[in-house]
Amino acid sequence: MIRRTLILLSQCFYRKNITFLDSIQQEKQLPFHYSYLVNFSSFSSNEILLNKLENAIKQNQLSEACEVFADFKRLHGFPSNLIISKLITQLSYSFDSYWLKKGYDLVLLIYKQKSHLLCYDFLAKLAISLARDQVPIHASTVLRIMLELGKFPTRDVWKTTFIHMVKTETGTYLVSDLLVEICDCFMHHMEEYGVKNSKHLKMIKPDTMIFNIVLEACVRFKSTLRAEQIIELMAVVGVVADASTIVLIAQIHEMNGQRDELKKLKCYIDRAPARLLRHYRQFYDSLLSLHFKFDDIDAAVELVLDMCKHQGSSFFSGGFTSNDRKDLPKTYLIPIGSCNLKTELRLQIEPELLQKDYVLSVGSHPELATFLGGRLFPSNKALAKVIHGYRKHGKIGDLSKTIVSIQKGLGVMQKPGLSSDMLGSCIQIRWLETSHDILDDMELAGTPMDFEAYLSLLSAYCKENMMKEAKTLIKQMRKRGWLQDLSDEDVVSGSFLEKCCLPFLDENSVIVVEKSGLAESLIRELKEGENAIPSLIYEINTSIYFFCKGNMMDDALRTYQRMQEREIQPTVQTFTHLINGYSKLKMYREITILWGEIKRKLDSGDLTSNRDLHEMLLWNFIRGGYFERVLEVLDYMKRNGMYIDKWKYKSEFMKFHKYLYRSLKEEQTKTEAQRKRLEHVRAFRKWVGID
């Protein structure tokens, strides 16, 4: 027996990956007093494999290191924290996606079997590396493991991983979910520890820059409904919104059609110093855009005139001198939602605060406001919308007054002939009556237009064979001292107009004038206006939003029903306002009824699938326990190729329904309804990977 044992012992030194323990276990008849040899062999193989593993890690031989690690775990379990840390750190430093995936798989294995072996340092390094390698799902999982284990990443880790993750749409969705989870952890610890443990709370509280990174990504990928929830989260956590945040909020409210929210901000932004004017161009652009969307031409013109007439060292000073500015508070509290609510959320803003170390691109480029020479001006697109808006409402007289006011406001910096440019644009698109009205109004205002402007309109009348209108215009021109030596017939003759070098009709009988940016913008505005959302929808959505924020769901529902009676198609914003309102009151059954209406709209093509909307429905249906509806929403999301964050929904399920039907068998169900519900719950548990 001793001879056989020695033979087995010798084999472990010559056969690769065969330890003495493996060999001796094959022998069933060894006496008990040989057990010390087993312990000796096990100890030896432990040391040999550990040395081999450490050497492979030091020499960056990742393939061999992973093989030896697998052998060691199979024989002895997990090695020490130090060895695991070295291996995962080395895998994290690799630029090869294959080894990063190996590191991620190893973390998952340890997390499932011995999570206490996971350390902060290598988890943070791995999360950053995965995010940099554009594997946002894996990066988010590592970060979530850190949160679950209480190993809270520093703000620098959050910022670094977030900056890489938000480069993709899926990464942006995950980052927004992670931010919500970070804030939940912060609020939980604040309740648990209170203000006494301020250092600990400060470590896990997200700062303004983290919120800006997420909001900017939401704007870029048009996840604005989710962004609206992030804004409310800022108010709950107590994070101050800086200048970049305010601009992002403006873009979010613009896309969601929430003009009143921007109006609340405007008086504070008007006080911002001149050095920030370039930065706030997007804010005024968004507000101006909403005025036009609401078809509020008077409010739009008022803002345009403000942009034109103010100049100097401070912009929109609101009557404040430089000495007064010193006494103004730097931080303000802005209500979110209805100003009349006792339980309203209030967002802290600091309009003059701008991060020095990192400035965001703050979304899209402004289209309605331009910046030149330290001042803001309306763009050609904005002026085109003004012209179109006044003409649509039959307020040409007001348009002429606006032209005069804009020219006075622009002063020496105005481009030459703004009034002539406007007139030429109207002529080009055959608004000849409007053009004539502008000429008349400019005369009455004491700022008549020049000779060329009158001749342009006269040429257009002649080419359209509108001789009655042409002769009326000739009389006006004679009153101003022009065309005194010519008869009407001489004036309208082609030879006279040719001598004056005036434009003629092209082959398609369209008035040809020198094309300007304003004329092209006006033509585009007319085309876009045909497909624009009616302003009434914005007004109705604003009312529904107000009622839902005030928990006045009966009023909100009546407004929605009137919308249906008038055959006005609801938008995504309409339904999200209603869902949010019901959700706050935990009226989940009413949301299921609303889901039926949403499904009909989706199937008929009257409503476009929206990921934020589907996510809101999923979240509420899981909380309410409507798992048949959960599966329906999941089906719509899958059909539209939308990424679904299983971790989030698994966590929600475990929080509210951890033991739901856990031990109930199908044959134990008492009713058909209970059997079906059991089936739906099982299907969901299987989908998120609980069972």
XYZ file of C-alpha atoms in Angstrom:
691
model
C 0.000 0.000 0.000
C 2.881 2.342 0.826
C 4.451 1.533 -2.542
C 1.217 2.403 -4.340
C 0.961 5.703 -2.466
C 4.499 6.703 -3.440
C 3.719 5.921 -7.079
C 0.695 8.215 -6.956
C 2.762 10.933 -5.300
C 5.378 10.785 -8.027
C 2.741 11.077 -10.754
C 1.686 14.517 -9.568
C 5.148 15.898 -10.464
C 5.145 14.563 -14.038
C 1.554 14.737 -15.274
C 0.289 18.238 -16.135
C -2.695 19.493 -14.167
C -2.864 16.238 -12.127
C -2.324 16.776 -8.415
C -1.672 14.146 -5.844
C -5.093 14.825 -4.408
C -6.699 13.993 -7.762
C -4.785 10.730 -7.991
C -5.274 9.613 -4.467
C -9.001 10.253 -4.611
C -9.213 7.600 -7.313
C -7.970 5.048 -4.807
C -10.887 3.952 -2.603
C -9.007 1.536 -0.285
C -6.268 3.766 1.231
C -6.064 3.399 5.008
C -6.794 6.331 7.283
C -3.194 6.807 8.463
C -2.222 7.938 4.949
C -4.478 11.022 5.215
C -1.542 13.209 6.242
C -0.075 12.588 2.777
C -3.261 13.986 1.247
C -2.955 17.145 3.322
C 0.699 17.459 2.426
C -0.028 17.075 -1.283
C -2.889 19.562 -1.167
C -0.694 22.112 0.545
C 2.022 21.627 -2.052
C -0.300 21.981 -5.028
C -1.808 25.095 -3.427
C 1.582 26.770 -3.168
C 2.685 25.654 -6.630
C -0.456 26.940 -8.319
C -0.403 30.234 -6.398
C 3.221 30.872 -7.396
C 2.434 29.983 -10.968
C -0.619 32.280 -10.937
C 1.288 35.226 -9.467
C 4.109 34.853 -11.982
C 1.641 34.742 -14.889
C -0.055 37.911 -13.640
C 3.272 39.723 -13.189
C 4.360 38.793 -16.715
C 0.932 39.770 -18.092
C 0.398 36.253 -19.432
C -3.361 36.537 -19.165
C -4.210 33.281 -20.910
C -2.033 31.211 -18.579
C -3.205 33.213 -15.548
C -6.842 32.437 -16.296
C -6.096 28.727 -16.799
C -4.181 28.449 -13.542
C -6.907 30.404 -11.725
C -9.528 27.949 -13.023
C -7.405 24.999 -11.812
C -6.892 26.567 -8.413
C -10.582 27.298 -7.938
C -11.525 23.770 -8.950
C -9.151 22.288 -6.391
C -9.038 24.821 -3.559
C -11.769 27.385 -4.107
C -11.092 31.074 -4.555
C -7.616 32.408 -3.737
C -7.025 35.392 -1.452
C -8.423 38.874 -2.049
C -4.962 40.066 -3.027
C -4.560 37.505 -5.814
C -8.075 38.140 -7.130
C -7.437 41.870 -7.074
C -4.196 41.509 -9.028
C -5.805 39.281 -11.663
C -8.903 41.412 -12.264
C -6.821 44.600 -12.253
C -4.524 43.141 -14.900
C -7.527 42.064 -16.989
C -9.003 45.561 -16.609
C -5.829 47.157 -17.973
C -6.061 45.106 -21.153
C -7.120 46.850 -24.354
C -8.515 43.573 -25.657
C -12.296 43.241 -25.292
C -11.881 39.490 -24.823
C -9.912 39.881 -21.592
C -12.205 42.606 -20.329
C -15.081 40.178 -20.783
C -13.086 37.552 -18.848
C -12.675 40.037 -16.007
C -16.392 40.786 -16.054
C -17.300 37.070 -16.013
C -14.943 36.525 -13.091
C -16.583 39.344 -11.114
C -20.030 37.844 -11.747
C -18.790 34.433 -10.591
C -17.368 35.831 -7.363
C -20.471 37.967 -6.821
C -22.728 34.902 -6.991
C -20.549 32.658 -4.814
C -18.415 34.768 -2.450
C -19.256 38.427 -2.871
C -17.183 39.469 0.166
C -14.050 38.857 -1.922
C -14.955 41.729 -4.250
C -12.961 44.896 -3.567
C -13.659 48.511 -4.457
C -10.437 49.218 -6.342
C -10.559 46.524 -9.013
C -14.332 46.882 -9.442
C -13.958 50.605 -10.146
C -11.100 49.975 -12.594
C -13.074 47.279 -14.400
C -16.192 49.474 -14.655
C -14.190 52.330 -16.200
C -12.455 49.978 -18.644
C -15.733 48.381 -19.737
C -17.309 51.806 -20.225
C -14.299 52.974 -22.241
C -14.557 49.828 -24.363
C -18.208 50.762 -25.100
C -19.746 47.842 -23.235
C -22.251 49.906 -21.223
C -24.405 46.965 -20.086
C -21.455 45.214 -18.434
C -20.144 48.495 -16.999
C -23.520 49.276 -15.450
C -23.723 45.786 -13.922
C -20.348 46.227 -12.200
C -21.414 49.635 -10.867
C -24.679 48.176 -9.596
C -22.805 45.367 -7.836
C -20.714 48.038 -6.112
C -23.859 49.856 -4.976
C -25.468 46.645 -3.743
C -22.363 45.723 -1.738
C -22.103 49.208 -0.238
C -18.837 49.964 -2.084
C -19.934 53.377 -3.320
C -17.910 54.720 -6.262
C -16.422 58.185 -5.936
C -17.769 61.058 -7.996
C -14.746 60.834 -10.305
C -15.542 57.186 -11.046
C -19.177 58.049 -11.802
C -18.167 60.924 -14.078
C -15.540 58.929 -15.958
C -17.783 55.922 -16.579
C -20.798 58.090 -17.416
C -18.878 60.175 -19.961
C -17.967 56.988 -21.846
C -21.353 55.296 -21.441
C -23.472 58.184 -22.740
C -21.833 57.958 -26.153
C -24.486 55.391 -27.082
C -28.262 55.395 -26.752
C -28.301 52.220 -24.654
C -25.581 53.637 -22.431
C -27.656 56.785 -21.908
C -30.665 54.759 -20.762
C -28.499 52.801 -18.334
C -26.795 55.925 -17.007
C -30.150 57.589 -16.293
C -31.244 54.458 -14.398
C -27.967 54.404 -12.474
C -28.373 58.039 -11.472
C -31.812 57.248 -10.052
C -30.303 54.352 -8.087
C -27.454 56.539 -6.776
C -29.960 59.102 -5.555
C -32.054 56.356 -3.930
C -28.944 55.210 -2.050
C -28.220 58.783 -0.997
C -31.765 59.362 0.249
C -31.747 56.023 2.091
C -28.470 56.851 3.847
C -29.646 60.347 4.662
C -32.667 58.852 6.428
C -30.488 56.265 8.155
C -27.547 58.424 9.241
C -29.030 61.927 9.166
C -27.042 65.119 8.833
C -24.567 64.053 11.529
C -22.675 61.803 9.157
C -22.223 64.543 6.566
C -18.853 63.263 5.284
C -20.329 59.900 4.366
C -23.319 61.518 2.674
C -21.095 63.899 0.764
C -19.177 60.946 -0.682
C -22.240 59.343 -2.266
C -24.210 62.460 -3.230
C -24.048 63.094 -7.014
C -22.986 66.619 -7.962
C -24.117 69.058 -10.630
C -21.691 67.793 -13.261
C -22.962 64.213 -12.984
C -26.521 65.441 -13.539
C -25.365 67.571 -16.483
C -23.697 64.598 -18.166
C -26.916 62.593 -17.938
C -29.231 65.461 -18.973
C -27.056 66.338 -21.977
C -27.180 62.717 -23.160
C -30.970 62.636 -22.695
C -31.262 65.741 -24.878
C -28.953 64.273 -27.516
C -30.923 61.026 -27.757
C -34.298 62.784 -27.239
C -35.093 60.874 -24.048
C -36.729 64.023 -22.724
C -39.469 62.396 -20.650
C -36.806 60.545 -18.702
C -34.861 63.799 -18.449
C -37.884 65.475 -16.870
C -37.759 62.879 -14.087
C -34.035 63.555 -13.645
C -34.771 67.283 -13.198
C -37.269 66.469 -10.441
C -34.650 64.199 -8.887
C -32.250 67.145 -8.701
C -34.820 69.037 -6.655
C -35.401 66.063 -4.342
C -31.695 65.462 -3.700
C -30.913 69.176 -3.434
C -28.346 69.554 -6.223
C -27.824 73.098 -7.527
C -28.434 73.660 -11.249
C -25.680 75.726 -12.885
C -25.733 77.617 -16.192
C -25.233 74.423 -18.238
C -28.051 72.675 -16.366
C -30.414 75.581 -17.005
C -29.744 75.498 -20.742
C -30.293 71.733 -20.823
C -33.518 72.132 -18.856
C -34.651 74.728 -21.404
C -34.105 72.270 -24.261
C -35.935 69.517 -22.383
C -38.938 71.743 -21.670
C -38.943 72.878 -25.293
C -39.163 69.302 -26.583
C -41.847 68.483 -24.004
C -43.831 71.634 -24.836
C -43.696 73.047 -21.290
C -43.520 76.791 -21.884
C -44.676 77.805 -18.405
C -41.641 76.106 -16.877
C -39.334 78.279 -18.980
C -41.267 81.417 -18.142
C -40.490 80.799 -14.470
C -36.788 80.761 -15.278
C -36.643 83.757 -17.608
C -36.652 86.557 -15.028
C -33.612 84.997 -13.337
C -31.760 84.359 -16.583
C -32.360 87.965 -17.662
C -30.168 89.051 -14.748
C -27.196 86.951 -15.837
C -24.041 88.974 -16.635
C -22.973 89.760 -20.195
C -20.127 87.223 -20.070
C -22.723 84.420 -20.010
C -24.852 85.796 -22.827
C -23.286 83.527 -25.448
C -23.955 80.537 -23.209
C -27.622 81.457 -22.659
C -28.346 81.891 -26.349
C -29.854 78.391 -26.346
C -32.181 79.304 -23.468
C -33.724 82.227 -25.374
C -33.810 80.101 -28.519
C -35.854 77.425 -26.711
C -38.239 79.956 -25.187
C -38.739 81.682 -28.544
C -39.381 78.316 -30.175
C -42.114 77.542 -27.640
C -43.779 80.916 -28.215
C -44.048 80.020 -31.893
C -45.256 76.476 -31.142
C -48.006 77.937 -28.948
C -48.791 80.356 -31.809
C -48.266 83.235 -29.375
C -46.903 85.724 -31.888
C -47.144 88.657 -29.466
C -44.971 86.921 -26.857
C -42.524 85.857 -29.563
C -42.181 89.406 -30.905
C -41.753 90.798 -27.411
C -38.814 88.445 -26.863
C -37.357 89.274 -30.300
C -37.521 92.997 -29.532
C -35.852 92.424 -26.159
C -33.053 90.613 -27.945
C -32.614 93.531 -30.356
C -32.844 96.590 -28.172
C -30.687 95.647 -25.198
C -26.960 96.278 -25.392
C -24.046 97.344 -23.257
C -22.103 95.612 -20.486
C -25.142 93.867 -19.026
C -27.904 92.111 -20.917
C -31.534 92.063 -19.866
C -30.565 93.854 -16.669
C -34.187 94.283 -15.674
C -33.414 97.744 -14.328
C -30.546 96.557 -12.123
C -27.328 98.587 -11.916
C -23.906 97.034 -11.303
C -24.154 97.993 -7.619
C -27.604 96.434 -7.358
C -26.263 93.209 -8.885
C -23.882 92.745 -5.953
C -26.831 92.630 -3.584
C -28.749 90.055 -5.627
C -28.752 86.461 -4.350
C -26.780 83.999 -6.448
C -29.006 80.987 -5.770
C -32.753 80.884 -6.366
C -35.492 78.332 -5.723
C -37.697 77.629 -8.745
C -40.952 75.646 -8.367
C -41.387 72.604 -10.617
C -44.954 72.137 -11.742
C -47.778 74.299 -10.371
C -46.778 77.358 -8.353
C -49.945 76.930 -6.249
C -49.071 73.547 -4.810
C -48.223 73.313 -1.131
C -46.106 70.222 -1.732
C -44.351 71.515 -4.822
C -40.763 70.607 -5.609
C -38.306 73.477 -5.755
C -35.142 73.363 -7.822
C -32.086 75.342 -6.743
C -30.526 77.289 -9.604
C -27.413 79.456 -9.767
C -27.498 81.176 -13.193
C -24.007 82.680 -12.858
C -22.319 79.372 -11.981
C -20.438 77.698 -14.822
C -18.159 74.698 -14.300
C -14.558 75.625 -15.070
C -13.123 72.142 -15.475
C -15.739 70.738 -17.835
C -18.225 72.512 -20.071
C -20.917 70.528 -21.886
C -21.879 71.071 -25.493
C -25.477 71.605 -24.236
C -27.195 69.829 -27.052
C -28.185 71.184 -30.441
C -27.187 74.492 -31.985
C -29.649 77.365 -31.607
C -31.667 78.129 -34.740
C -33.680 81.195 -33.763
C -31.119 83.253 -31.863
C -27.707 84.271 -33.194
C -24.808 85.813 -31.298
C -22.676 88.575 -32.800
C -20.530 91.291 -31.297
C -21.538 90.438 -27.758
C -25.254 90.667 -28.523
C -28.177 88.440 -29.417
C -30.140 88.824 -32.643
C -33.084 87.010 -34.181
C -32.016 84.701 -36.992
C -33.576 84.660 -40.449
C -35.621 81.670 -39.339
C -36.996 83.638 -36.381
C -37.861 86.618 -38.603
C -39.544 84.273 -41.089
C -41.697 82.862 -38.284
C -42.611 86.406 -37.222
C -43.688 87.333 -40.769
C -45.659 84.110 -41.186
C -47.301 84.454 -37.771
C -48.467 88.029 -38.325
C -49.795 87.262 -41.780
C -51.625 84.162 -40.530
C -53.395 86.286 -37.919
C -54.043 89.163 -40.345
C -51.916 91.604 -38.339
C -49.812 93.144 -41.094
C -49.941 96.557 -39.407
C -48.267 95.053 -36.342
C -45.695 93.408 -38.586
C -44.687 96.776 -40.019
C -44.357 98.259 -36.542
C -42.253 95.278 -35.548
C -39.947 95.819 -38.532
C -39.418 99.421 -37.484
C -38.765 98.425 -33.866
C -36.310 95.697 -34.886
C -34.387 98.107 -37.102
C -34.183 100.658 -34.282
C -33.065 97.982 -31.873
C -30.399 96.640 -34.198
C -29.069 100.154 -34.774
C -25.703 100.351 -36.468
C -25.280 96.551 -36.313
C -28.279 95.785 -38.479
C -27.684 94.217 -41.825
C -28.501 96.667 -44.639
C -32.079 96.854 -45.806
C -33.846 94.583 -43.328
C -37.202 96.074 -44.289
C -36.377 95.681 -47.990
C -35.275 92.111 -47.320
C -38.610 91.348 -45.664
C -40.508 92.980 -48.505
C -38.506 91.082 -51.126
C -39.160 87.804 -49.350
C -42.918 88.435 -49.354
C -42.780 89.318 -53.046
C -40.888 86.163 -53.886
C -43.593 83.920 -52.456
C -46.359 85.992 -54.096
C -47.621 87.733 -50.985
C -48.135 90.879 -53.043
C -51.041 92.255 -51.040
C -49.057 91.764 -47.854
C -46.072 93.510 -49.449
C -48.242 96.498 -50.398
C -49.603 96.681 -46.849
C -46.051 96.740 -45.508
C -45.179 99.663 -47.806
C -48.248 101.586 -46.643
C -47.638 100.892 -42.971
C -44.013 101.925 -43.216
C -45.106 105.232 -44.718
C -47.597 105.807 -41.910
C -44.915 104.987 -39.352
C -42.727 107.736 -40.810
C -40.084 105.343 -42.106
C -40.963 104.920 -45.809
C -39.034 102.440 -47.903
C -36.747 103.400 -50.771
C -37.464 103.678 -54.482
C -36.155 100.171 -55.285
C -38.632 98.589 -52.885
C -41.578 100.223 -54.656
C -40.227 99.252 -58.054
C -39.834 95.621 -56.956
C -43.504 95.441 -56.021
C -44.496 97.296 -59.192
C -42.575 94.786 -61.303
C -44.290 91.904 -59.511
C -47.743 93.445 -60.148
C -46.961 93.813 -63.834
C -45.715 90.286 -64.228
C -48.828 88.953 -62.472
C -50.970 91.182 -64.738
C -52.417 92.990 -61.702
C -52.734 96.358 -63.468
C -55.283 97.862 -61.090
C -52.966 97.341 -58.135
C -49.991 98.543 -60.207
C -51.675 101.867 -61.025
C -52.575 102.380 -57.356
C -48.921 101.887 -56.470
C -47.837 104.328 -59.202
C -50.028 107.030 -57.648
C -48.338 106.495 -54.309
C -44.935 106.718 -55.943
C -45.864 110.028 -57.617
C -46.908 111.439 -54.253
C -43.387 110.807 -53.108
C -41.994 112.696 -56.103
C -41.143 109.748 -58.333
C -42.226 108.989 -61.946
C -43.490 112.556 -62.468
C -42.585 112.711 -66.186
C -43.985 109.280 -67.121
C -47.494 108.128 -67.899
C -48.948 105.014 -66.338
C -48.523 103.180 -69.669
C -44.855 104.141 -69.873
C -44.226 103.002 -66.320
C -45.808 99.575 -66.719
C -44.105 98.961 -70.044
C -41.484 96.284 -70.131
C -38.821 98.615 -71.467
C -39.009 100.943 -68.441
C -38.785 98.097 -65.976
C -35.881 96.580 -67.878
C -34.008 99.870 -67.741
C -34.485 99.904 -63.983
C -32.856 96.449 -63.841
C -35.812 94.966 -62.006
C -36.332 91.189 -61.803
C -38.775 89.402 -64.072
C -40.640 86.144 -63.841
C -38.737 82.950 -64.483
C -40.001 80.145 -66.682
C -42.198 78.822 -63.877
C -43.920 82.212 -63.388
C -42.443 82.749 -59.932
C -41.253 86.205 -59.019
C -37.454 86.246 -59.115
C -35.693 88.500 -56.680
C -32.191 88.240 -55.362
C -32.446 85.255 -53.061
C -31.718 86.124 -49.463
C -31.417 83.975 -46.367
C -34.681 85.435 -45.122
C -36.566 84.506 -48.298
C -35.298 80.934 -48.162
C -36.165 80.715 -44.472
C -39.690 81.947 -45.177
C -40.189 79.315 -47.864
C -38.977 76.585 -45.488
C -41.249 77.921 -42.767
C -44.280 77.593 -45.024
C -43.390 73.999 -45.858
C -42.703 73.048 -42.237
C -45.884 74.738 -41.075
C -47.953 72.280 -43.085
C -46.743 69.385 -40.907
C -46.466 71.243 -37.599
C -48.339 70.078 -34.518
C -51.378 72.339 -33.959
C -50.817 74.873 -31.199
C -54.036 73.777 -29.496
C -52.400 70.468 -28.563
C -49.676 72.330 -26.671
C -52.312 74.316 -24.807
C -54.293 71.185 -23.876
C -51.178 69.299 -22.790
C -50.218 72.249 -20.599
C -53.602 72.089 -18.872
C -53.356 68.323 -18.356
C -49.804 68.730 -17.008
C -50.999 71.356 -14.508
C -53.896 69.216 -13.286
C -51.751 66.086 -12.952
C -49.074 67.945 -10.989
C -51.818 69.199 -8.676
C -53.287 65.689 -8.178
C -56.508 66.907 -9.846
C -56.973 63.798 -11.946
C -60.719 64.285 -12.525
C -59.996 67.650 -14.190
C -57.136 66.128 -16.158
C -59.343 63.286 -17.382
C -62.147 65.675 -18.383
C -59.632 67.722 -20.387
C -58.435 64.548 -22.089
C -62.018 63.506 -22.899
C -62.725 66.914 -24.457
C -59.618 66.378 -26.512
C -61.085 63.143 -27.838
C -64.483 64.717 -28.494
C -62.832 67.367 -30.653
C -60.931 64.595 -32.508
C -57.564 66.022 -31.495
C -54.938 63.284 -31.440
C -53.124 63.027 -28.081
C -49.332 62.990 -28.079
C -46.802 61.010 -26.063
C -46.677 63.942 -23.631
C -50.451 63.731 -23.117
C -50.248 60.127 -21.954
C -47.103 60.576 -19.853
C -48.707 63.442 -17.923
C -51.727 61.243 -17.158
C -49.596 58.231 -16.209
C -47.441 60.353 -13.892
C -50.553 61.779 -12.262
C -52.102 58.375 -11.631
C -48.756 56.946 -10.518
C -48.311 59.536 -7.768
C -51.698 58.512 -6.376
C -50.914 54.765 -6.864
C -53.960 54.416 -9.120
C -52.448 51.560 -11.129
C -55.779 50.179 -12.334
C -56.528 53.476 -14.091
C -53.158 53.196 -15.850
C -54.181 49.777 -17.217
C -57.291 51.401 -18.699
C -55.107 54.127 -20.215
C -52.811 51.439 -21.625
C -55.726 50.060 -23.623
C -56.156 53.458 -25.280
C -52.415 53.728 -25.914
C -52.373 50.276 -27.556
C -55.167 51.265 -29.923
C -53.275 54.418 -30.883
C -50.062 52.462 -31.433
C -51.740 49.804 -33.549
C -53.555 52.378 -35.694
C -50.396 54.419 -36.253
C -51.802 57.527 -34.537
C -49.089 57.272 -31.879
C -45.413 56.435 -32.291
C -43.733 53.995 -29.909
C -41.680 55.849 -27.347
C -39.234 54.113 -25.044
C -39.738 56.509 -22.151
C -43.494 55.977 -22.330
C -43.133 52.182 -22.359
C -40.708 52.316 -19.425
C -43.158 54.361 -17.379
C -45.865 51.793 -18.072
C -43.586 48.881 -17.149
C -42.526 50.496 -13.889
C -46.133 51.148 -12.843
C -47.470 47.761 -13.919
C -44.747 45.928 -11.968
C -45.499 47.949 -8.867
C -49.215 47.414 -9.293
C -48.805 43.679 -9.922
C -50.360 43.690 -13.428
C -47.995 41.168 -14.992
C -50.140 40.380 -18.008
C -49.838 44.075 -18.925
C -46.110 43.923 -18.175
C -45.677 41.165 -20.754
C -47.717 43.150 -23.299
C -45.514 46.227 -22.908
C -42.378 44.084 -23.129
C -43.672 42.634 -26.387
C -44.131 46.119 -27.881
C -40.625 47.123 -26.807
C -39.070 43.982 -28.277
C -40.910 44.474 -31.563
C -39.481 47.994 -31.804
C -35.942 46.876 -30.977
C -35.787 48.801 -27.690
C -33.196 47.887 -25.083
C -34.808 46.733 -21.814
C -32.935 47.075 -18.528
C -33.633 43.709 -16.877
C -31.629 44.514 -13.746
C -33.905 47.461 -12.952
C -37.132 45.516 -13.368
C -35.791 42.534 -11.482
C -34.952 44.857 -8.577
C -38.442 46.365 -8.676
C -40.026 42.916 -8.640
C -37.893 41.742 -5.717
C -38.722 44.904 -3.815
C -42.510 44.554 -4.084
C -43.316 40.946 -5.066
C -40.385 38.826 -3.858
C -42.582 36.002 -2.504
C -45.485 36.330 -4.940
C -46.614 32.806 -5.982
C -43.170 31.529 -5.047
C -44.362 28.143 -3.814
C -47.772 27.974 -5.481
C -48.134 25.199 -8.028
C -50.462 25.253 -11.000
C -52.644 22.448 -9.646
C -53.118 24.430 -6.439
C -54.737 27.414 -8.154
C -58.403 27.895 -7.307
C -59.644 29.954 -10.255
C -58.803 30.397 -13.916
C -57.832 34.001 -13.242
C -55.366 32.894 -10.567
C -53.915 30.254 -12.879
C -53.340 32.803 -15.620
C -51.805 35.276 -13.197
C -49.455 32.554 -11.950
C -48.489 31.886 -15.561
C -47.748 35.585 -16.186
C -45.712 35.946 -12.987
C -43.671 32.864 -13.868
C -43.051 34.180 -17.358
C -41.788 37.471 -15.940
C -39.585 35.769 -13.328
C -38.065 33.624 -16.054
C -37.465 36.653 -18.285
C -35.566 38.611 -15.614
C -33.699 35.484 -14.496
C -35.021 35.098 -10.962
C -35.716 31.333 -11.037
